[in-house]
C-alpha positions as CSV (number, residue, x, y, z in Angstrom):
1,M,11.1,12.1,27.2
2,T,14.5,11.9,25.8
3,K,15.8,9.9,22.8
4,T,19.2,8.4,22.2
5,R,21.1,9.5,19.3
6,L,23.8,6.9,19.4
7,Y,23.9,3.6,17.6
8,A,23.0,0.4,19.4
9,A,26.7,-0.7,19.2
10,L,27.7,1.6,21.9
11,S,27.8,0.7,25.3
12,L,25.0,1.5,27.9
13,A,27.5,3.8,29.7
14,L,27.9,5.8,26.4
15,L,24.1,6.0,25.8
16,V,23.7,8.1,28.8
17,T,26.3,10.5,27.9
18,P,24.9,14.1,26.8
19,V,25.4,14.5,23.1
20,S,25.2,18.0,21.4
21,Q,22.9,17.7,18.3
22,A,21.0,20.2,16.1
23,A,17.5,19.1,15.5
24,K,16.9,19.7,11.8
25,Y,13.3,18.8,11.7
26,R,10.0,19.4,13.6
27,V,7.5,16.8,13.7
28,V,4.0,17.5,12.7
29,E,1.2,14.8,13.0
30,L,-1.0,14.8,10.1
31,P,-4.8,15.4,10.8
32,V,-6.0,11.9,10.1
33,V,-5.9,10.5,13.7
34,A,-9.6,10.6,13.8
35,E,-10.1,8.7,10.6
36,G,-8.7,5.3,11.2
37,K,-6.7,3.1,13.8
38,S,-3.3,3.4,11.9
39,S,-2.0,5.9,9.1
40,F,0.7,5.7,6.5
41,P,1.7,8.6,4.2
42,S,2.9,7.8,0.8
43,A,3.7,11.0,-1.2
44,I,4.2,14.6,-0.8
45,N,4.1,17.3,-3.4
46,E,5.5,20.8,-3.7
47,N,2.1,22.3,-2.6
48,S,2.7,20.2,0.7
49,N,-0.3,18.1,0.0
50,I,0.1,14.7,1.2
51,T,-1.4,11.3,0.2
52,V,-2.1,9.0,3.3
53,N,-3.5,5.7,3.5
54,V,-5.5,4.5,6.8
55,S,-6.2,1.1,8.1
56,T,-9.2,0.1,10.1
57,P,-11.4,3.1,9.2
58,Y,-13.7,4.4,11.9
59,N,-17.4,5.4,11.4
60,I,-18.5,2.7,9.0
61,P,-22.0,3.0,7.9
62,I,-24.1,0.0,8.5
63,D,-26.5,-1.4,6.1
64,L,-29.6,-2.1,7.7
65,E,-31.1,-4.2,4.7
66,L,-28.5,-6.8,5.1
67,L,-29.0,-7.5,8.7
68,D,-31.9,-9.9,10.1
69,F,-33.2,-8.3,13.2
70,D,-35.4,-11.2,13.7
71,S,-32.4,-13.7,13.8
72,D,-31.6,-15.3,17.3
73,T,-28.0,-13.9,17.0
74,L,-29.1,-10.3,16.8
75,I,-31.9,-11.0,19.4
76,N,-29.7,-12.4,21.8
77,N,-26.9,-10.0,21.7
78,L,-28.1,-6.6,20.9
79,T,-28.6,-4.6,24.2
80,D,-31.2,-2.2,22.3
81,I,-32.6,-4.0,19.3
82,E,-35.3,-1.8,18.5
83,S,-33.1,1.3,18.4
84,A,-30.7,-0.6,16.2
85,R,-33.5,-1.5,13.8
86,N,-33.6,2.4,13.1
87,G,-29.9,2.7,12.6
88,D,-29.5,4.2,16.2
89,F,-26.8,2.3,17.8
90,N,-25.2,2.6,21.1
91,S,-21.5,2.0,21.1
92,T,-21.7,-1.6,22.4
93,D,-24.4,-2.5,19.6
94,Y,-22.3,-0.8,17.1
95,E,-19.2,-2.8,18.2
96,F,-20.9,-6.0,18.0
97,L,-22.5,-5.4,14.6
98,L,-19.2,-4.2,13.0
99,S,-17.5,-7.6,14.4
100,L,-20.3,-9.7,12.9
101,I,-20.2,-8.0,9.5
102,R,-16.4,-8.4,9.4
103,S,-16.6,-12.0,10.4
104,A,-18.6,-12.5,7.1
105,D,-16.1,-10.8,4.8
106,G,-16.2,-11.8,1.3
107,L,-19.6,-13.6,1.5
108,Q,-22.1,-12.4,-1.0
109,S,-24.8,-12.2,1.9
110,A,-22.9,-9.6,3.8
111,Q,-22.0,-5.9,3.8
112,Q,-18.3,-5.4,2.7
113,I,-16.1,-3.2,4.8
114,A,-12.8,-1.6,3.6
115,N,-9.7,-2.4,5.4
116,T,-7.8,0.5,3.9
117,I,-9.1,3.8,2.6
118,S,-7.2,7.0,1.5
119,F,-6.9,10.7,2.1
120,L,-5.4,13.8,0.6
121,T,-4.2,15.9,3.5
122,S,-2.4,19.0,4.4
123,E,-1.5,20.2,8.0
124,I,-5.0,21.8,8.3
125,E,-7.4,19.9,6.0
126,T,-8.3,16.2,5.2
127,N,-10.4,14.9,2.3
128,Y,-11.5,11.4,1.5
129,I,-10.3,10.0,-1.9
130,S,-13.1,7.9,-2.8
131,G,-11.7,5.9,-5.5
132,F,-14.7,3.6,-6.9
133,D,-16.4,3.7,-3.7
134,K,-20.3,4.7,-4.0
135,L,-22.7,6.7,-1.8
136,T,-24.9,4.7,0.5
137,D,-28.6,4.1,-0.3
138,Q,-29.3,7.2,1.7
139,G,-27.0,9.0,-0.6
140,N,-25.4,11.3,2.3
141,E,-22.1,9.2,2.9
142,F,-19.8,6.8,1.1
143,S,-20.2,3.2,2.0
144,I,-16.5,2.6,3.0
145,G,-16.8,-0.6,1.4
146,T,-14.0,-0.9,-1.1
147,N,-10.3,-0.9,-0.2
148,I,-8.3,2.1,-1.6
149,N,-4.5,2.4,-1.8
150,I,-3.3,5.8,-3.0
151,R,0.5,6.0,-3.7
152,D,1.6,9.3,-5.5
153,I,0.6,12.8,-6.3
154,N,2.0,15.5,-8.7
155,N,2.2,19.2,-8.4
156,S,-1.2,19.6,-10.1
157,D,-2.7,17.4,-7.3
158,F,-3.4,14.5,-9.5
159,A,-3.4,11.6,-7.3
160,V,-2.9,7.9,-8.3
161,G,-3.6,4.5,-6.9
162,S,-5.9,1.9,-7.1
163,G,-9.2,0.7,-5.6
164,E,-11.6,-2.1,-5.7
165,G,-14.7,-2.1,-7.7
166,P,-17.7,-0.9,-5.9
167,Y,-20.0,-3.2,-4.3
168,G,-23.7,-3.2,-5.2
169,K,-27.0,-5.2,-4.0
170,V,-28.9,-7.4,-6.4
171,E,-32.5,-8.5,-5.2
172,Y,-33.2,-12.0,-6.1
173,T,-36.0,-14.7,-5.4
174,T,-35.0,-18.0,-5.2
175,E,-37.1,-21.0,-6.5
176,N,-38.5,-21.7,-3.2
177,G,-39.8,-18.1,-3.1
178,E,-37.2,-16.6,-0.5
179,E,-36.3,-12.9,-1.3
180,T,-32.8,-12.2,-0.6
181,N,-29.9,-9.7,-1.4
182,F,-26.7,-10.6,-3.1
183,V,-23.7,-8.2,-2.5
184,V,-21.6,-8.4,-5.8
185,H,-19.0,-6.2,-7.6
186,E,-18.0,-6.2,-11.4
187,F,-14.2,-6.0,-11.1
188,G,-11.5,-6.5,-8.5
189,T,-8.5,-4.0,-8.5
190,R,-8.2,-1.1,-10.8
191,G,-5.8,2.0,-11.0
192,F,-7.3,5.3,-11.2
193,V,-6.4,9.1,-10.9
194,S,-8.4,11.3,-8.6
195,H,-8.4,15.2,-9.1
196,S,-10.8,17.7,-7.6
197,G,-13.1,14.9,-6.3
198,N,-13.5,13.2,-9.5
199,T,-12.1,9.6,-10.3
200,V,-10.9,8.3,-13.6
201,G,-10.3,4.7,-14.1
202,L,-7.1,3.5,-15.7
203,P,-8.0,0.0,-16.9
204,A,-5.7,-2.7,-18.1
205,P,-5.2,-3.7,-21.8
206,A,-6.8,-7.0,-21.1
207,Q,-10.0,-6.8,-19.1
208,I,-11.5,-10.4,-18.8
209,A,-13.3,-10.5,-15.5
210,G,-12.6,-6.7,-15.0
211,G,-8.9,-7.2,-15.3
212,F,-6.4,-5.9,-12.8
213,S,-4.5,-2.9,-12.9
214,D,-2.5,-0.7,-10.2
215,A,-0.9,2.9,-10.6
216,Y,2.0,3.7,-8.7
217,G,3.6,7.1,-9.9
218,I,2.9,10.0,-11.9
219,N,4.9,12.9,-13.3
220,E,4.1,16.5,-14.2
221,S,3.3,15.6,-17.8
222,N,0.4,13.5,-16.4
223,Q,2.3,10.3,-17.2
224,V,0.9,7.3,-15.0
225,V,3.0,4.3,-14.3
226,G,2.0,1.1,-12.9
227,F,1.2,-2.6,-14.1
228,G,-1.7,-4.7,-15.2
229,T,-3.1,-7.6,-17.3
230,T,-1.9,-7.6,-20.8
231,L,-2.8,-11.3,-22.0
232,F,-5.1,-14.1,-20.3
233,I,-3.5,-17.7,-20.5
234,P,-5.5,-20.0,-20.2
235,D,-9.2,-19.2,-21.3
236,S,-10.7,-20.8,-18.3
237,L,-11.9,-17.2,-17.1
238,D,-13.7,-16.6,-20.5
239,T,-15.4,-20.1,-20.1
240,A,-16.6,-19.4,-16.6
241,L,-18.0,-16.0,-17.6
242,S,-19.8,-17.7,-20.5
243,D,-21.2,-20.3,-18.3
244,C,-22.5,-17.5,-15.9
245,E,-24.7,-16.0,-18.7
246,N,-25.8,-19.5,-20.1
247,E,-29.5,-19.8,-19.6
248,E,-29.7,-23.3,-20.7
249,L,-31.1,-25.6,-18.0
250,I,-29.1,-28.5,-17.0
251,D,-31.0,-31.8,-16.6
252,D,-30.1,-33.4,-13.4
253,D,-32.3,-36.6,-14.3
254,D,-34.4,-36.2,-11.1
255,P,-38.1,-35.4,-11.8
256,N,-38.5,-34.2,-8.3
257,T,-36.1,-31.3,-8.5
258,V,-36.0,-28.2,-10.3
259,D,-33.3,-28.0,-13.2
260,F,-31.1,-24.8,-13.2
261,P,-28.4,-23.2,-15.4
262,L,-24.8,-23.9,-14.7
263,R,-24.5,-21.1,-12.3
264,G,-27.3,-22.4,-10.1
265,D,-30.1,-20.7,-8.5
266,V,-28.2,-17.4,-8.3
267,P,-28.5,-14.3,-10.4
268,I,-25.9,-13.7,-13.3
269,E,-24.4,-10.9,-11.2
270,S,-23.5,-13.3,-8.5
271,C,-21.7,-15.6,-10.6
272,I,-20.0,-13.0,-12.5
273,S,-18.8,-11.5,-9.0
274,S,-17.6,-15.1,-7.9
275,V,-15.5,-15.4,-11.2
276,V,-14.0,-11.8,-10.4
277,D,-13.1,-13.0,-6.9
278,S,-11.4,-16.0,-8.1
279,F,-9.4,-14.0,-10.6
280,S,-8.5,-11.4,-8.0
281,N,-7.2,-14.0,-5.5
282,S,-4.8,-15.5,-8.0
283,I,-4.1,-12.9,-10.8
284,S,-0.7,-14.3,-12.0
285,T,-2.2,-17.8,-12.3
286,F,-4.5,-16.5,-15.0
287,S,-2.7,-13.7,-16.9
288,Q,0.3,-12.0,-18.0
289,L,1.2,-8.7,-16.1
290,R,3.2,-5.9,-17.7
291,G,4.4,-2.5,-16.7
292,L,2.3,0.1,-18.1
293,I,2.4,4.0,-18.8
294,W,-1.1,5.7,-19.0
295,Q,-1.0,9.3,-20.4
296,L,-3.8,11.7,-19.1
297,D,-4.5,15.0,-20.7
298,S,-4.6,18.2,-18.6
299,Q,-8.1,17.2,-17.4
300,G,-7.2,14.0,-16.3
301,N,-8.9,12.0,-19.1
302,L,-7.2,8.9,-20.3
303,I,-5.8,9.4,-23.8
304,D,-3.2,6.6,-24.5
305,T,-1.9,3.5,-22.9
306,K,1.6,2.1,-23.4
307,I,2.6,-1.6,-22.6
308,L,6.1,-1.9,-21.2
309,G,8.4,-5.0,-21.9
310,L,10.2,-7.7,-20.1
311,L,13.9,-8.1,-19.6
312,F,13.8,-11.2,-22.1
313,E,11.3,-12.2,-24.9
314,P,9.6,-15.5,-24.0
315,E,9.3,-18.1,-26.6
316,A,6.3,-18.4,-28.7
317,D,4.9,-21.5,-27.4
318,D,5.8,-20.4,-23.6
319,T,2.6,-20.8,-21.5
320,I,4.1,-19.3,-18.2
321,N,2.9,-16.1,-17.0
322,Y,5.4,-13.4,-16.6
323,S,5.4,-10.0,-15.0
324,S,7.1,-6.5,-15.1
325,Q,5.9,-3.5,-13.0
326,A,6.7,0.2,-13.6
327,L,6.8,2.0,-10.1
328,A,8.1,5.6,-10.9
329,I,8.6,8.1,-13.7
330,N,10.4,11.3,-13.9
331,D,9.5,14.4,-15.9
332,N,12.0,13.2,-18.6
333,G,9.5,10.1,-19.4
334,V,12.0,7.7,-17.9
335,A,10.5,4.7,-15.7
336,V,11.9,2.4,-13.3
337,G,10.4,-0.9,-11.4
338,I,11.0,-4.3,-11.5
339,S,10.7,-7.1,-14.1
340,N,11.1,-11.0,-14.3
341,G,14.5,-11.9,-16.0
342,Q,16.4,-15.0,-16.6
343,Y,19.5,-16.1,-14.4
344,T,21.4,-19.0,-16.0
345,E,24.0,-21.1,-13.9
346,N,25.6,-24.5,-14.9
347,G,23.2,-24.6,-17.8
348,A,20.0,-24.3,-15.8
349,T,17.7,-21.2,-16.1
350,V,15.5,-19.8,-13.6
351,I,13.3,-16.7,-13.3
352,R,14.3,-13.9,-10.9
353,N,13.1,-10.4,-10.2
354,F,15.5,-7.5,-11.3
355,G,15.3,-3.8,-10.8
356,V,15.0,-2.1,-14.4
357,I,15.0,1.1,-16.1
358,Y,12.3,1.6,-18.9
359,D,13.9,4.2,-21.3
360,D,11.7,4.7,-24.4
361,D,11.2,0.9,-25.6
362,Q,14.2,-0.3,-23.9
363,V,14.2,-2.2,-20.6
364,I,17.7,-1.8,-18.9
365,N,18.8,-4.3,-16.4
366,L,20.3,-2.7,-13.2
367,T,21.8,-5.7,-12.1
368,P,22.9,-8.1,-14.8
369,E,25.4,-9.9,-13.0
370,P,23.9,-10.7,-9.5
371,D,25.8,-12.3,-6.6
372,R,25.7,-16.2,-7.1
373,I,24.8,-16.9,-3.7
374,V,21.9,-14.5,-3.9
375,A,20.7,-15.7,-7.1
376,R,20.4,-19.3,-5.8
377,T,18.6,-18.1,-2.8
378,S,16.4,-15.0,-3.4
379,Q,13.7,-14.6,-5.9
380,T,14.3,-10.9,-5.9
381,I,17.9,-9.5,-6.9
382,S,16.9,-5.9,-6.8
383,S,14.1,-3.4,-7.3
384,A,14.2,0.1,-8.5
385,A,11.7,2.4,-6.4
386,D,12.1,6.1,-7.8
387,I,14.0,8.3,-10.3
388,N,14.5,12.1,-10.0
389,N,14.8,14.5,-13.0
390,N,18.5,14.1,-12.7
391,N,18.2,10.6,-13.7
392,L,19.5,9.3,-10.3
393,V,17.6,6.1,-9.4
394,V,17.2,4.5,-5.9
395,G,16.1,1.3,-4.8
396,Y,17.6,-1.8,-3.2
397,Q,19.7,-4.7,-4.0
398,V,19.8,-8.0,-2.4
399,K,23.3,-8.8,-0.9
400,S,24.8,-11.8,1.1
401,V,26.0,-10.4,4.3
402,N,27.8,-12.9,6.6
403,G,25.8,-15.8,5.1
404,S,22.5,-14.0,5.1
405,N,20.5,-12.2,2.5
406,R,20.0,-8.5,3.1
407,T,18.5,-5.8,1.3
408,K,20.9,-2.7,0.9
409,F,19.8,0.6,-0.7
410,F,21.5,2.1,-3.6
411,V,21.7,5.3,-5.7
412,Y,22.5,4.8,-9.4
413,D,23.6,7.5,-11.5
414,M,21.9,6.7,-15.0
415,N,24.0,9.3,-16.7
416,L,27.3,8.1,-15.4
417,E,26.3,4.4,-15.2
418,K,27.6,4.5,-11.6
419,F,26.4,2.5,-8.3
420,T,26.7,4.0,-5.0
421,F,25.9,1.6,-2.0
422,P,25.9,4.0,1.0
423,D,26.9,2.8,4.5
424,D,23.6,2.4,6.5
425,F,22.8,1.9,10.0
426,F,25.4,-1.3,10.5
427,L,26.8,-3.7,8.1
428,G,24.0,-6.7,8.7
429,S,21.1,-4.0,8.5
430,S,18.6,-4.4,5.7
431,S,17.8,-1.0,4.1
432,V,15.4,0.3,1.4
433,A,15.4,3.6,-0.5
434,L,11.7,4.7,-1.2
435,D,12.1,8.1,-2.8
436,I,14.5,10.8,-3.9
437,N,14.0,14.5,-4.7
438,N,15.6,16.5,-7.3
439,N,18.2,18.0,-4.6
440,G,19.7,14.2,-4.5
441,L,18.2,13.5,-1.0
442,V,17.0,9.9,-0.4
443,V,14.7,8.8,2.2
444,G,13.8,5.2,3.1
445,Y,14.0,2.9,6.2
446,G,16.6,0.2,7.6
447,E,16.9,-2.2,10.4
448,I,18.5,-0.9,13.7
449,D,18.7,-4.1,15.7
450,A,21.1,-6.8,15.1
451,S,19.2,-9.7,16.5
452,L,18.0,-12.3,14.1
453,T,14.2,-11.8,14.9
454,G,11.8,-8.7,15.5
455,R,14.2,-6.3,14.0
456,R,13.0,-2.9,14.5
457,T,13.1,-0.1,11.8
458,Q,14.0,3.5,11.6
459,G,13.8,5.9,8.8
460,F,16.7,7.7,7.3
461,L,17.7,10.5,5.0
462,Y,20.8,10.3,2.7
463,D,22.4,13.3,1.0
464,Y,23.8,12.0,-2.2
465,E,26.0,14.9,-3.1
466,A,27.4,15.3,0.4
467,E,27.6,11.3,0.9
468,Q,26.0,11.9,4.4
469,F,23.8,9.3,6.0
470,Y,21.3,10.7,8.8
471,S,19.2,8.2,10.9
472,A,15.7,9.8,11.5
473,R,16.4,10.2,15.4
474,D,19.3,12.4,14.3
475,L,16.9,14.9,12.5
476,I,14.4,15.5,15.2
477,S,14.3,16.8,18.7
478,C,15.6,14.8,21.7
479,D,12.1,15.0,23.4
480,S,9.9,14.3,20.4
481,P,7.4,11.7,21.4
482,Y,7.6,10.2,18.1
483,T,9.7,7.4,16.9
484,I,10.3,7.8,13.1
485,V,10.3,4.0,11.7
486,Q,9.8,4.8,7.8
487,A,10.6,8.1,5.7
488,N,8.3,7.6,2.9
489,S,8.6,10.6,0.6
490,I,10.4,13.9,0.0
491,N,9.7,16.9,-1.9
492,D,12.1,19.5,-3.3
493,K,11.4,21.7,-0.4
494,N,13.1,18.9,1.6
495,E,10.0,18.3,3.4
496,I,9.4,14.7,4.4
497,V,6.4,12.5,5.1
498,A,7.1,9.5,7.5
499,T,5.6,6.9,9.6
500,A,5.8,7.1,13.2
501,L,5.1,5.2,16.5
502,Y,3.9,7.2,19.5
503,N,1.8,6.7,22.6
504,G,-1.8,8.2,22.3
505,P,-5.3,7.7,23.2
506,A,-7.1,4.7,22.1
507,R,-10.3,5.1,20.2
508,D,-13.3,2.9,19.6
509,S,-14.8,2.1,16.1
510,S,-16.6,5.5,16.0
511,G,-13.2,7.3,16.4
512,D,-14.2,8.5,19.8
513,V,-11.2,8.3,22.6
514,I,-11.9,5.7,25.1
515,I,-12.3,6.6,28.7
516,D,-11.7,4.0,31.5
517,S,-13.6,3.7,34.8
518,T,-11.6,6.5,36.4
519,G,-12.3,9.0,33.7
520,S,-8.8,8.6,32.3
521,E,-7.8,8.1,28.5
522,I,-6.3,4.6,27.8
523,I,-2.9,5.1,26.3
524,V,-1.8,2.7,23.6
525,D,0.9,2.3,21.0
526,L,-0.1,4.0,17.7
527,V,1.2,4.0,14.1
528,V,0.7,7.5,12.7
529,A,1.4,9.5,9.6
530,V,3.7,12.7,10.2
531,K,5.3,15.4,8.4
532,L,8.7,16.4,9.1
533,E,9.4,20.2,8.4
534,P,12.9,21.6,7.9
535,I,14.2,23.9,10.6
536,I,16.5,26.6,9.2
537,G,19.6,26.5,11.0
538,G,18.5,23.6,13.2
539,I,18.1,23.7,17.0
540,D,21.1,23.1,19.3
541,E,20.2,20.8,22.1
542,K,21.9,18.2,24.2
543,C,20.4,14.6,24.2
544,D,20.8,11.6,26.4
545,A,19.1,8.4,26.7
546,P,18.5,6.6,30.1
547,P,18.0,2.8,30.2
548,S,14.1,3.6,30.6
549,Q,13.9,5.0,27.1
550,I,15.6,2.1,25.4
551,N,13.2,-0.5,27.1
552,R,10.2,1.8,26.0
553,E,11.3,1.6,22.4
554,R,11.5,-2.1,22.7
555,Q,7.9,-2.5,24.5
556,G,6.7,-0.8,21.3
557,A,8.2,-3.4,19.2
558,S,4.8,-5.5,19.1
559,L,3.5,-2.8,16.6
560,Y,6.4,-3.5,14.0
561,W,4.3,-6.0,12.3
562,L,1.7,-3.2,11.2
563,L,4.7,-1.5,9.2
564,G,4.8,-4.4,7.0
565,L,1.3,-3.8,6.4
566,G,1.8,-0.1,5.7
567,C,4.8,-0.8,3.3
568,V,3.3,-3.6,1.2
569,L,-0.2,-2.6,1.2
570,L,-0.4,0.9,1.8
571,G,2.3,3.5,2.3
572,C,5.5,2.3,0.2
573,R,4.1,3.8,-3.1
574,R,7.4,2.4,-5.2
575,L,8.0,-1.0,-3.7
576,K,6.4,-4.0,-4.7
577,S,7.3,-7.5,-5.1
578,F,5.7,-10.3,-7.2
């Protein structure tokens, strides 16, 4: 297969013209393909260890205690119910049970299955990052019941991210004598650091209903940045939790019925779990969120938490919940991220999101004078994604291009107070910078289609010192089967981890390759995590792209919706919106 190295603006005749090009990187697929349906890398350190998030994980252990094998549903649908009772599932029954369990997601009567889990990997070894996940009752495997998102790793292999609180079963006998299990948890999402298989939680300063926190970046001094709850307004969650624990019976004035406490005929743990879920589904409704810096010692123990500020100081009687987030921190202790700020025009003030620098106790606005058209139409003005040890900041700013809002990646030199907006794929392309190394190399992604809908993306590399922009297709071999759609992170060896599309074998829920009736593999479009390794001197080659290649890339466009999942939920460790 060949791949075009010319932009889409060129004519079809030019697209089939051979182009002399030196491949600068070789593509290595990371060994996580058997862990889940799609994989998204988030960071790479100087040891070439890589953090990867995987969606729709394989080999989910099924909790037999939560299944009713005497129900009509299981009797009528399982092909071998007696084997299933003993946990010995054939592939058909396993797929059916997983589908049934997933259909009850969020219910306290059902097993909970994670949508995303995380791994620490190299080219040859992969280890599960358990977060707050627990072993099953059998004790020989993790439950894969809590969502985990890993986002960054330092050179001491301290990895940071966030995970859901573990689910546990509470046995309960109802008033009518029915014995049942409730599946509950004590908190929603909490930041953590993982090191050598151990997990240390990074709690928020305010922890009603477990609070909320999320960790995004870590430096070599073990300073971790993220954000979390710092104040709860109003006090409705406190009241709800008190009601859960109140044992006073409520008289319903009916002598023929049994009176129950406010929580009803459920255990206290069930009531608290319901409050936790209500809070987790609407965090900003109940609480103030602020950027945080957690300080860890050399063993990974939490020793201090610093709350970062906003771009403005709310009035004392202001009951609106505001937010700021810290998304990256360099070894100088300077952090970057995003904060609520005020924009005023014609006497009217509105709240917008601005990219910021957190320097000691200062919160510095990167875009204090936004474009008027953008400020009127976009909630986000800018966002800062990363900062290197030379105090070069990267991120994006929303700009008005031909009447439409587009994100444009930037490099900001904090020392010189100088902005650079490099030329990217084309004028109307939205581009986002995700990471910068200490060599001044920036990675990210941008749109390569000029159409108004279904725009495909491609990863890029930008050399700040040389002022040179490279599309990902310019970096790899012409005959590579991979299409690099996001460049997610880069280390100081200039190794890049990226998200790619390629054609590979379909797998079932156990991770086994699916074979059709003819004995052949079923080939599908896949989203995979890859590593781009620099090739010293490059490899000279001539590239061309016949029309069939252009068509093949467009046929893969149906997978591009997954990349939004990878960026927002999984792989983009330093890009977050309110």
